Coordinates of C-alpha atoms and ligand atoms in Angstrom, one line a residue:
X1 CA -14.9 15.8 3.4
X2 CA -13.5 12.4 2.1
X3 CA -13.0 9.6 4.3
X4 CA -9.2 10.3 4.5
X5 CA -9.7 13.8 5.7
X6 CA -12.3 12.5 8.1
X7 CA -9.7 9.9 9.5
X8 CA -7.1 12.8 9.9
X9 CA -9.9 15.4 11.6
X10 CA -11.0 12.6 13.9
X11 CA -7.4 12.3 15.0
X12 CA -6.9 15.7 15.6
X13 CA -9.9 16.1 17.6
X14 CA -9.1 13.0 19.7
X15 CA -5.8 14.3 20.4
X16 CA -7.3 17.7 21.3
X17 CA -10.1 16.1 23.8
X18 CA -7.4 13.9 25.7
X19 CA -4.9 17.1 25.9
X20 CA -7.8 19.2 27.1
X21 CA -8.9 16.8 29.9
X22 CA -5.3 16.1 31.1
X23 CA -4.5 20.1 30.9
X24 CA -7.6 20.8 32.7
X25 CA -6.8 18.1 35.4
X26 CA -3.4 19.4 35.9
X27 CA -4.5 23.1 36.2
X28 CA -6.9 22.1 38.9
X29 CA -4.5 20.3 40.7
X30 CA -2.5 23.7 40.7
X31 CA -5.6 25.4 41.9
X32 CA -5.7 27.5 38.4
X33 CA -9.5 27.8 38.5
X34 CA -10.3 29.7 35.2
X35 CA -7.5 27.9 33.3
X36 CA -9.0 24.4 34.4
X37 CA -12.8 25.4 33.5
X38 CA -11.5 26.8 30.2
X39 CA -9.7 23.7 29.2
X40 CA -12.4 21.4 30.2
X41 CA -14.7 23.4 28.1
X42 CA -12.4 22.9 25.0
X43 CA -12.4 19.2 26.0
X44 CA -16.0 18.8 26.3
X45 CA -16.5 20.4 23.0
X46 CA -14.0 18.2 21.2
X47 CA -15.4 15.2 22.8
X48 CA -18.8 16.2 21.2
X49 CA -17.2 16.9 17.8
X50 CA -16.0 13.4 18.0
X51 CA -19.5 12.0 17.9
X52 CA -19.8 13.7 14.6
X53 CA -16.7 12.6 13.1
X54 CA -17.1 9.1 14.5
X55 CA -20.8 9.0 13.1
X56 CA -19.6 10.3 9.6
X57 CA -16.8 7.7 9.6
X58 CA -19.3 4.8 10.4
X59 CA -21.2 5.9 7.2
X60 CA -18.1 5.2 5.2
X61 CA -17.8 1.8 6.6
X62 CA -17.5 -0.1 10.0
X63 CA -13.8 -0.7 9.2
X64 CA -13.0 2.9 10.0
X65 CA -14.6 3.2 13.3
X66 CA -15.0 -0.3 14.8
X67 CA -12.2 0.3 17.7
X68 CA -13.7 4.1 17.9
X69 CA -17.3 3.0 18.6
X70 CA -16.7 0.0 20.7
X71 CA -13.7 1.3 22.8
X72 CA -13.0 4.9 22.4
X73 CA -16.7 6.0 22.7
X74 CA -17.5 4.3 25.8
X75 CA -14.3 5.3 27.5
X76 CA -14.7 9.1 26.5
X77 CA -18.3 8.7 27.8
X78 CA -17.4 7.3 31.1
X79 CA -14.4 10.1 31.5
X80 CA -17.0 12.8 30.4
X81 CA -19.4 11.7 32.9
X82 CA -17.3 11.4 35.7
X83 CA -15.5 14.7 35.0
X84 CA -18.7 16.3 34.2
X85 CA -20.6 15.6 37.2
X86 CA -17.9 16.3 39.6
X87 CA -17.7 19.9 37.5
X88 CA -21.5 20.3 37.8
X89 CA -21.1 20.6 41.5
X90 CA -18.8 23.6 41.2
X91 CA -16.8 23.0 44.2
X92 CA -15.3 25.6 46.5
X93 CA -11.7 24.0 46.0
X94 CA -11.2 23.3 42.3
X95 CA -8.4 21.1 43.4
X96 CA -11.0 18.5 44.2
X97 CA -12.1 18.2 40.4
X98 CA -8.3 17.2 39.4
X99 CA -8.6 13.4 39.5
X100 CA -11.9 13.1 37.6
X101 CA -10.6 15.5 34.9
X102 CA -7.3 13.6 34.8
X103 CA -9.4 10.3 34.5
X104 CA -11.2 11.6 31.6
X105 CA -7.8 12.7 30.0
X106 CA -6.5 9.2 30.7
X107 CA -9.7 7.5 29.1
X108 CA -9.3 9.7 26.1
X109 CA -5.5 9.1 26.0
X110 CA -6.0 5.2 26.4
X111 CA -8.7 5.4 23.6
X112 CA -6.0 7.2 21.3
X113 CA -3.3 4.4 22.1
X114 CA -6.0 1.7 21.1
X115 CA -6.4 3.6 18.0
X116 CA -2.9 4.2 17.1
X117 CA -1.2 1.1 18.4
X118 CA -3.9 -1.7 17.7
X119 CA -6.5 0.0 15.3
X120 CA -8.7 -2.7 13.4
X121 CA -10.1 -5.0 14.1
X122 CA -11.4 -3.9 17.6
X123 CA -10.3 -6.4 20.3
X124 CA -11.6 -7.0 23.7
X125 CA -8.1 -7.8 24.9
X126 CA -6.6 -4.4 23.9
X127 CA -9.8 -2.7 25.2
X128 CA -9.4 -4.4 28.8
X129 CA -5.4 -3.2 28.7
X130 CA -6.5 0.1 28.3
X131 CA -9.1 0.1 30.9
X132 CA -6.5 -1.3 33.2
X133 CA -4.1 1.7 32.2
X134 CA -6.5 4.2 32.7
X135 CA -7.4 2.8 36.1
X136 CA -3.8 2.2 37.3
X137 CA -2.9 6.1 36.1
X138 CA -6.0 7.5 38.0
X139 CA -4.8 5.4 41.4
X140 CA -1.3 7.0 40.8
X141 CA -3.1 10.3 40.5
X142 CA -4.8 9.9 43.9
X143 CA -1.6 8.9 45.6
X144 CA 0.3 12.1 44.0
X145 CA -2.3 14.3 44.7
X146 CA -3.2 13.0 48.3
X147 CA -7.0 13.1 47.4
X148 CA -8.1 9.4 48.2
X149 CA -11.6 8.6 47.8
X150 CA -13.5 6.4 50.0
X151 CA -11.5 3.0 50.9
X152 CA -14.5 1.2 49.0
X153 CA -14.0 3.2 45.8
X154 CA -10.3 2.7 45.7
X155 CA -10.5 -0.8 46.4
X156 CA -13.0 -1.4 43.8
X157 CA -11.0 0.5 41.2
X158 CA -7.8 -1.3 42.2
X159 CA -9.9 -4.7 41.5
X160 CA -11.4 -3.8 38.2
X161 CA -7.7 -2.7 37.2
X162 CA -6.1 -5.8 38.0
X163 CA -8.9 -7.8 36.5
X164 CA -8.7 -5.9 33.3
X165 CA -4.9 -6.3 33.3
X166 CA -5.0 -10.0 33.5
X167 CA -8.2 -10.7 31.2
X168 CA -6.6 -8.3 28.7
X169 CA -3.3 -9.8 28.6
X170 CA -4.5 -13.2 28.0
X171 CA -7.0 -11.8 25.4
X172 CA -4.5 -9.8 23.6
X173 CA -1.6 -12.4 23.7
X174 CA -0.5 -13.1 20.2
X175 CA -1.7 -16.6 19.1
X176 CA 0.6 -19.2 17.1
X177 CA 1.4 -17.9 13.5
X178 CA -0.7 -19.2 10.8
X179 CA 1.0 -22.3 9.2
X180 CA 2.7 -21.4 5.9
X181 CA 4.2 -23.7 3.6
X182 CA 7.5 -22.3 3.0
X183 CA 10.2 -23.0 0.3
X184 CA 7.2 -24.8 -1.4
X185 CA 7.4 -25.3 -4.9
X186 CA 4.1 -25.6 -7.1
X187 CA 5.4 -27.9 -10.0
X188 CA 4.0 -26.3 -13.1
X189 CA 2.7 -29.0 -15.5
X190 CA 3.0 -26.5 -18.5
X191 CA 5.8 -27.2 -20.8
X192 CA 6.8 -23.8 -22.3
X193 CA 8.8 -25.1 -25.4
X194 CA 11.9 -24.3 -26.7
X195 CA 13.4 -20.7 -25.8
X196 CA 13.3 -18.4 -28.5
X197 CA 14.6 -15.5 -26.5
X198 CA 17.6 -15.9 -24.0
X199 CA 18.9 -13.2 -21.8
X200 CA 21.6 -13.3 -18.9
X201 CA 21.1 -10.9 -16.0
X202 CA 23.9 -10.8 -13.5
X203 CA 23.4 -9.0 -10.3
X204 CA 26.4 -7.1 -8.6
X205 CA 27.4 -4.1 -6.8
X206 CA 28.2 -1.3 -9.4
X207 CA 29.2 2.4 -9.6
X208 CA 27.0 3.9 -12.2
X209 CA 26.9 7.5 -13.1
X210 CA 23.9 9.6 -12.8
X211 CA 23.7 13.4 -13.7
X212 CA 27.5 13.5 -13.6
X213 CA 27.6 11.9 -10.1
X214 CA 29.2 8.4 -9.1
X215 CA 26.6 6.4 -7.4
X216 CA 27.1 3.3 -5.5
X217 CA 24.4 0.8 -6.8
X218 CA 23.2 -2.6 -7.1
X219 CA 22.7 -3.5 -10.6
X220 CA 21.9 -5.9 -13.5
X221 CA 24.8 -6.2 -15.9
X222 CA 26.4 -3.1 -14.3
X223 CA 23.5 -0.9 -15.5
X224 CA 20.5 0.9 -13.8
X225 CA 18.0 0.1 -15.1
X226 CA 19.2 -3.2 -16.1
X227 CA 18.9 -4.3 -19.8
X228 CA 15.7 -3.9 -21.2
X229 CA 14.2 -7.3 -22.1
X230 CA 12.0 -7.2 -25.1
X231 CA 10.0 -10.0 -26.7
X232 CA 7.3 -10.6 -29.3
X233 CA 4.0 -12.6 -28.4
X234 CA 4.8 -16.3 -28.5
X235 CA 8.3 -16.1 -27.5
X236 CA 9.6 -18.5 -25.1
X237 CA 11.9 -16.4 -22.8
X238 CA 14.6 -17.9 -21.0
X239 CA 16.2 -15.7 -18.5
X240 CA 19.4 -16.8 -16.4
X241 CA 20.0 -14.7 -13.2
X242 CA 23.3 -15.0 -11.7
X243 CA 24.4 -13.3 -8.7
X244 CA 28.0 -12.1 -8.4
X245 CA 28.0 -10.6 -4.9
X246 CA 24.9 -9.3 -3.6
X247 CA 25.3 -10.8 -0.3
X248 CA 21.6 -11.1 0.7
X249 CA 20.5 -12.7 -2.5
X250 CA 18.6 -11.9 -5.4
X251 CA 15.7 -13.3 -7.5
X252 CA 13.4 -11.8 -10.6
X253 CA 10.1 -11.1 -10.0
X254 CA 8.0 -10.3 -13.5
X255 CA 5.9 -7.4 -12.1
X256 CA 2.6 -7.8 -13.6
X257 CA 3.5 -10.6 -15.9
X258 CA 1.4 -13.6 -14.8
X259 CA 3.7 -16.3 -15.2
X260 CA 3.4 -19.7 -13.7
X261 CA 4.1 -19.7 -9.9
X262 CA 7.5 -21.7 -10.1
X263 CA 9.0 -18.6 -12.1
X264 CA 7.5 -15.8 -10.0
X265 CA 10.6 -15.0 -8.0
X266 CA 9.4 -14.6 -4.5
X267 CA 12.2 -16.0 -2.0
X268 CA 10.8 -18.2 0.7
X269 CA 7.7 -18.8 -1.4
X270 CA 8.3 -19.9 -4.9
X271 CA 12.1 -20.5 -4.8
X272 CA 15.3 -19.9 -2.7
X273 CA 17.1 -16.5 -3.2
X274 CA 19.8 -16.8 -5.3
X275 CA 23.1 -16.3 -3.3
X276 CA 26.6 -15.1 -4.4
X277 CA 28.0 -17.5 -7.0
X278 CA 24.6 -19.2 -7.6
X279 CA 22.3 -18.9 -10.7
X280 CA 18.5 -19.7 -11.4
X281 CA 17.0 -20.0 -14.7
X282 CA 13.5 -18.6 -15.4
X283 CA 11.5 -19.7 -18.5
X284 CA 7.8 -18.7 -19.4
X285 CA 6.1 -18.0 -22.6
X286 CA 5.4 -14.3 -23.5
X287 CA 1.6 -14.7 -24.0
X288 CA 0.3 -11.4 -22.8
X289 CA 1.7 -8.2 -24.7
X290 CA 2.1 -4.9 -22.9
X291 CA 4.5 -2.9 -20.6
X292 CA 5.9 -4.8 -17.6
X293 CA 9.0 -4.7 -15.4
X294 CA 11.2 -7.0 -13.6
X295 CA 13.0 -6.5 -9.9
X296 CA 14.6 -8.6 -7.4
X297 CA 12.2 -9.6 -4.7
X298 CA 14.8 -10.5 -2.0
X299 CA 15.2 -7.7 0.4
X300 CA 13.2 -5.8 -2.3
X301 CA 13.0 -2.8 -0.4
X302 CA 16.9 -2.4 -0.6
X303 CA 17.3 -4.0 -3.6
X304 CA 15.0 -2.3 -6.0
X305 CA 15.9 1.2 -4.7
X306 CA 19.4 0.5 -5.3
X307 CA 18.8 -0.4 -8.9
X308 CA 18.0 -4.0 -9.3
X309 CA 15.2 -3.5 -11.8
X310 CA 14.6 -3.4 -15.8
X311 CA 12.0 -3.1 -18.1
X312 CA 10.1 -5.9 -19.8
X313 CA 8.3 -5.1 -23.0
X314 CA 6.3 -7.7 -25.0
X315 CA 5.0 -6.4 -28.5
X316 CA 2.3 -8.1 -30.5
X317 CA 4.1 -7.5 -33.5
X318 CA 7.4 -6.0 -34.5
X319 CA 7.3 -2.2 -33.8
X320 CA 6.2 0.4 -36.4
X321 CA 6.6 4.2 -35.3
X322 CA 8.3 5.4 -32.2
X323 CA 8.0 3.1 -29.1
X324 CA 9.9 4.5 -25.9
X325 CA 9.8 3.0 -22.6
X326 CA 10.2 5.6 -19.7
X327 CA 10.9 3.5 -16.3
X328 CA 11.1 6.2 -13.6
X329 CA 13.1 5.5 -10.6
X330 CA 14.8 7.4 -7.9
X331 CA 18.4 6.7 -7.5
X332 CA 20.4 8.2 -4.6
X333 CA 18.1 11.3 -4.7
X334 CA 18.5 11.7 -8.5
X335 CA 15.6 10.9 -10.9
X336 CA 16.1 8.5 -13.7
X337 CA 15.8 8.6 -16.5
X338 CA 18.0 11.6 -17.1
X339 CA 16.2 14.0 -19.7
X340 CA 16.5 13.0 -23.1
X341 CA 15.7 15.0 -26.3
X342 CA 14.7 12.7 -29.7
X343 CA 13.2 14.5 -32.4
X344 CA 10.5 12.5 -34.3
X345 CA 9.0 13.0 -37.8
X346 CA 5.8 14.8 -38.1
X347 CA 2.8 12.4 -38.2
X348 CA 4.8 9.5 -36.8
X349 CA 2.8 7.6 -34.2
X350 CA 4.6 7.6 -30.8
X351 CA 4.0 5.4 -28.0
X352 CA 5.3 6.0 -24.5
X353 CA 5.5 3.3 -21.9
X354 CA 5.5 5.0 -18.7
X355 CA 6.8 2.8 -15.6
X356 CA 6.9 3.8 -12.0
X357 CA 9.6 1.7 -10.6
X358 CA 9.6 3.8 -7.1
X359 CA 7.8 3.0 -4.0
X360 CA 5.5 6.0 -4.2
X361 CA 3.1 7.6 -6.8
X362 CA 4.6 9.8 -9.7
X363 CA 2.6 12.4 -11.5
X364 CA 3.2 12.3 -15.3
X365 CA 2.1 15.1 -17.8
X366 CA 2.5 14.9 -21.6
X367 CA 2.8 18.7 -22.9
X368 CA 2.3 19.8 -26.6
X369 CA -0.1 17.1 -27.8
X370 CA -3.5 15.7 -27.4
X371 CA -2.9 11.7 -26.4
X372 CA -4.9 8.7 -25.5
X373 CA -4.2 6.3 -22.6
X374 CA -4.3 2.8 -24.4
X375 CA -3.2 0.6 -21.7
X376 CA -2.7 0.5 -18.0
X377 CA -0.9 -2.2 -16.2
X378 CA -0.1 -4.0 -19.8
X379 CA -4.0 -4.4 -20.6
X380 CA -5.8 -2.5 -23.3
X381 CA -8.3 0.0 -22.6
X382 CA -11.5 0.0 -24.6
X383 CA -12.4 3.1 -26.4
X384 CA -9.9 5.5 -25.0
X385 CA -10.6 8.9 -26.0
X386 CA -8.0 11.8 -26.8
X387 CA -7.3 14.1 -23.8
X388 CA -5.0 17.2 -23.7
X389 CA -3.2 19.1 -20.6
X390 CA -4.4 16.1 -18.2
X391 CA -1.8 14.6 -16.1
X392 CA -1.9 11.0 -14.9
X393 CA -0.8 9.4 -11.5
X394 CA 1.0 6.3 -11.7
X395 CA 1.1 4.3 -8.4
X396 CA 4.2 2.3 -7.5
X397 CA 4.9 -0.5 -9.8
X398 CA 2.1 0.7 -12.1
X399 CA 2.3 1.2 -16.0
X400 CA 0.4 3.7 -18.4
X401 CA 1.1 3.5 -22.2
X402 CA 0.2 6.9 -24.0
X403 CA 0.0 7.3 -27.7
X404 CA -0.1 10.3 -29.9
X405 CA 0.6 11.3 -33.4
X406 CA 3.9 13.5 -33.5
X407 CA 2.5 17.1 -34.1
X408 CA 4.8 19.8 -35.9
X409 CA 5.7 21.5 -32.8
X410 CA 7.5 19.6 -30.0
X411 CA 6.4 17.3 -27.1
X412 CA 7.6 16.9 -23.6
X413 CA 6.8 14.2 -20.7
X414 CA 7.0 15.8 -17.5
X415 CA 7.4 13.7 -14.2
X416 CA 6.7 15.6 -11.2
X417 CA 7.3 18.9 -13.0
X418 CA 10.6 17.7 -14.7
X419 CA 10.9 17.1 -18.2
X420 CA 12.5 13.4 -18.7
X421 CA 11.7 13.0 -22.3
X422 CA 11.0 15.3 -25.1
X423 CA 10.9 15.9 -28.9
X424 CA 12.4 19.3 -28.7
X425 CA 12.0 22.4 -26.4
X426 CA 8.9 22.7 -24.5
X427 CA 7.9 24.9 -21.7
X428 CA 4.7 24.2 -19.9
X429 CA 3.4 24.7 -16.2
X430 CA 1.9 21.3 -15.8
X431 CA 1.2 21.4 -12.2
X432 CA -2.3 22.7 -12.3
X433 CA -3.5 20.3 -14.9
X434 CA -6.6 18.0 -14.0
X435 CA -5.7 14.4 -13.3
X436 CA -7.3 11.7 -15.3
X437 CA -9.5 9.1 -13.5
X438 CA -8.9 5.8 -15.1
X439 CA -12.0 4.6 -13.5
X440 CA -14.2 7.1 -15.6
X441 CA -12.1 7.0 -18.9
X442 CA -12.8 4.8 -22.0
X443 CA -16.0 2.7 -23.0
X444 CA -17.5 0.6 -20.2
X445 CA -18.5 -3.1 -20.3
X446 CA -20.6 -5.3 -17.9
X447 CA -18.7 -7.2 -15.2
X448 CA -18.4 -10.6 -16.5
X449 CA -19.3 -12.4 -13.1
X450 CA -22.7 -11.9 -11.3
X451 CA -21.7 -13.9 -8.2
X452 CA -18.6 -14.5 -6.4
X453 CA -17.4 -17.6 -4.6
X454 CA -14.8 -16.2 -2.1
X455 CA -14.9 -12.8 -0.5
X456 CA -12.0 -11.4 1.4
X457 CA -11.4 -8.1 3.0
X458 CA -8.1 -6.5 3.7
X459 CA -8.1 -3.7 6.1
X460 CA -4.8 -1.7 6.0
X461 CA -3.7 0.0 9.0
X462 CA -0.7 0.7 11.3
X463 CA 0.0 -1.0 14.7
X464 CA 2.5 -2.1 17.2
X465 CA 4.2 -5.3 16.3
X466 CA 5.6 -7.0 19.2
X467 CA 6.5 -10.4 17.7
X468 CA 10.4 -9.3 17.0
X469 CA 13.0 -8.8 19.5
X470 CA 12.4 -5.0 19.1
X471 CA 8.7 -3.8 19.0
X472 CA 8.2 -1.9 15.8
X473 CA 5.4 0.4 14.5
X474 CA 4.2 -1.9 11.5
X475 CA 2.0 -1.7 8.5
X476 CA -0.8 -4.3 9.4
X477 CA -3.5 -5.9 7.3
X478 CA -6.5 -6.8 9.5
X479 CA -4.5 -6.1 12.4
X480 CA -1.6 -8.2 12.0
X481 CA 2.1 -8.0 10.1
X482 CA 3.7 -10.6 8.0
X483 CA 3.9 -13.7 8.7
X484 CA 1.1 -13.5 11.2
X485 CA -1.4 -12.5 8.2
X486 CA -3.2 -15.6 7.2
X487 CA -3.4 -16.3 3.7
X488 CA -6.4 -16.3 1.7
X489 CA -7.2 -19.5 0.6
X490 CA -9.0 -20.1 -3.1
X491 CA -9.8 -23.1 -5.2
X492 CA -9.0 -23.2 -8.9
X493 CA -11.7 -21.7 -11.0
X494 CA -13.2 -19.5 -8.1
X495 CA -14.3 -16.0 -8.8
X496 CA -12.7 -14.0 -5.9
X497 CA -13.5 -10.6 -4.8
X498 CA -11.2 -8.4 -2.6
X499 CA -12.5 -5.5 -0.6
X500 CA -9.2 -3.4 0.3
X501 CA -9.9 -0.6 2.8
X502 CA -7.4 2.1 3.8
X503 CA -7.8 3.4 7.5
X504 CA -4.4 4.8 7.7
X505 CA -2.9 8.1 6.6
X506 CA -0.6 6.9 3.9
X507 CA -1.2 5.6 0.4
X508 CA -0.8 1.9 -0.1
X509 CA -0.2 0.7 -3.6
X510 CA -1.7 -2.7 -3.7
X511 CA -0.2 -5.3 -5.8
X512 CA -1.3 -9.1 -6.2
X513 CA 1.0 -11.5 -7.9
X514 CA 0.1 -13.9 -10.6
X515 CA -3.3 -12.2 -11.4
X516 CA -4.7 -8.9 -12.8
X517 CA -7.8 -7.7 -10.9
X518 CA -10.9 -6.3 -12.5
X519 CA -11.6 -3.2 -10.7
X520 CA -15.5 -3.4 -9.6
X521 CA -15.9 0.0 -7.4
X522 CA -13.9 2.5 -5.6
X523 CA -15.5 4.1 -2.5
X524 CA -18.8 2.7 -3.6
X525 CA -18.8 4.6 -7.1
X526 CA -18.7 1.5 -9.7
X527 CA -16.3 1.8 -12.6
X528 CA -18.0 3.6 -15.5
X529 CA -15.1 3.7 -17.9
X530 CA -13.2 1.0 -19.7
X531 CA -12.8 -2.3 -17.8
X532 CA -9.7 -1.8 -15.6
X533 CA -7.5 -5.0 -15.5
X534 CA -4.9 -4.0 -13.0
X535 CA -1.9 -5.3 -11.0
X536 CA -0.9 -2.2 -9.2
X537 CA -3.4 0.4 -7.6
X538 CA -3.2 3.0 -5.2
X539 CA -5.6 2.6 -2.1
X540 CA -5.4 6.2 -0.7
X541 CA -6.3 6.9 2.9
X542 CA -10.1 6.3 3.6
X543 CA -10.4 4.5 0.2
X544 CA -12.4 1.4 -0.4
X545 CA -11.7 -0.7 -3.4
X546 CA -13.6 -3.8 -4.6
X547 CA -11.7 -5.8 -7.2
X548 CA -12.3 -9.3 -8.5
X549 CA -10.7 -11.9 -10.4
X550 CA -10.9 -15.4 -11.6
X551 CA -8.4 -17.9 -9.6
X552 CA -6.9 -19.3 -12.9
X553 CA -3.2 -19.6 -12.0
X554 CA -2.5 -22.0 -9.3
X555 CA 0.1 -21.6 -6.7
X556 CA 1.0 -19.6 -3.7
X557 CA 1.2 -15.7 -4.5
X558 CA 2.3 -12.8 -2.9
X559 CA -0.2 -10.1 -2.2
X560 CA 1.3 -6.9 -0.8
X561 CA 1.6 -3.2 -0.9
X562 CA 4.2 -2.1 -3.4
X563 CA 5.6 0.8 -1.0
X564 CA 8.3 -1.6 -0.5
X565 CA 9.3 -0.1 2.8
X566 CA 5.7 -1.3 4.0
X567 CA 6.5 -4.6 3.0
X568 CA 9.4 -4.4 5.4
X569 CA 7.2 -3.3 8.2
X570 CA 5.0 -6.4 7.7
X571 CA 2.2 -5.4 4.7
X572 CA 2.7 -8.4 2.8
X573 CA 0.4 -11.7 2.6
X574 CA -0.4 -14.8 0.5
X575 CA -3.1 -15.8 -1.6
X576 CA -3.0 -19.8 -1.7
X577 CA -4.7 -22.3 -3.8
X578 CA -6.1 -25.3 -2.0
Ligands
C2O1 CU1 6.8 -5.7 -8.1 CU2 5.8 -8.6 -5.2 O1 6.3 -7.3 -6.3
CU2 CU1 1.8 0.4 1.8

């Protein structure tokens, strides 16, 4: 069982244990003896099973079990002891076991809430609040059932409950937010020279036609995707962004393009959002070849989804052969691009630049030919070998370049089972195809660094976020949501290692701005294939990724999940140069 399934199994068992104890308590209060004993047996079994899941998770890493081992296990143990010792005395009146059984249920429930609402890291304050809640519920049950224990016991319980509540509240109260320099500009000393490629992108609301339907969109130059920006290595790009009427503002972020910080397009960090009637000019030198894309970074969840994105391709030399970009996007429930058929000459080299501009992973399958994956996230792979009848999974924001030589028979590219590009009619069932694992593809090379100057760990989870007016169930990093997540501070020239751990039930496509990271390992297995320099990678439930990079691009950089709804729910932080 992988760690993701273990996390899910552990959750199910914890629910079963808590529900079992609570049910047993309720049944005994109603004097339904067999039911009470049956449910107590279920709860007991589930509690023992949890010992197994927690141990297995601990072996995958302490991050997965911290609060389970430190808070849930002692609470469950206390509950089981209290209920168990009472049950062992097999009372004549089953009703007298009700409160001990309910206590075990409250303990299980309290521990479950600690995991679901707080998660990682384990916090003494939150643990004490759980204790206070469990004891308060127990006292209430005594009252309701009219089975008060001796005054000494009930006084002691009340004292512990109040003390836990007071201390817990003190410890768990959110501290002050880390100081974040906002609207702060890093002046880039680099002069980029005279522009050789000029573009103007005007953002505005627009009605676009998708598969015969009119869709209300937000668009650059009234088209979705926006115009394809192309350049040759060495060009200096100058892109003028204008905002016609997007009230919440727009910016341009060059996803995966490691531009100087001032050109990175993150509102509140590298520039102010461009409001209606305003403009902003971006200028940078195109010195990395490859497949990239651009998108607004202002209210990015809504903005990108509604259509404020486009392709950026930088080619090493003028194109030879067929070179097609396939930016996949879901607009108002329809998949873009709409299918196109373009015959090619037999023997022609074809390059397909696959881009995922959505917030979730897509599955791409190229049928009718062997192909090689020659680049991921704009960086060439070493020694890519031909594969056939194999799918690739591209994370949100990610890009794969596939190449093949046009065979005599047609070829088709399927995205999640639907053909979006083909050279003629192809029917293929691609959904059973194996998926290429990029960590074992191509020819390996040693990691260029043997020591790391900085080591950071990001534990991704969910948790209650109480900072706003309305509490919300946020997506957290190390137990906090934006803007309370402290930035990671590095110095120019540092070799930085990040360990990214996902203890939640959903995929988090991780994306660091301004740098490509070299993948070191995933789930303790080192990369065996080509060095992988990525800017977007899927950290699946239970995954532990180790990545590293050289801090060579000074500034303040966003570092976030590229499921943009998760960013909205708090999952974004910053990398900062001191
Ligand atoms: Cu493609 Cu910060 O984003
Ligand atoms: Cu996420």
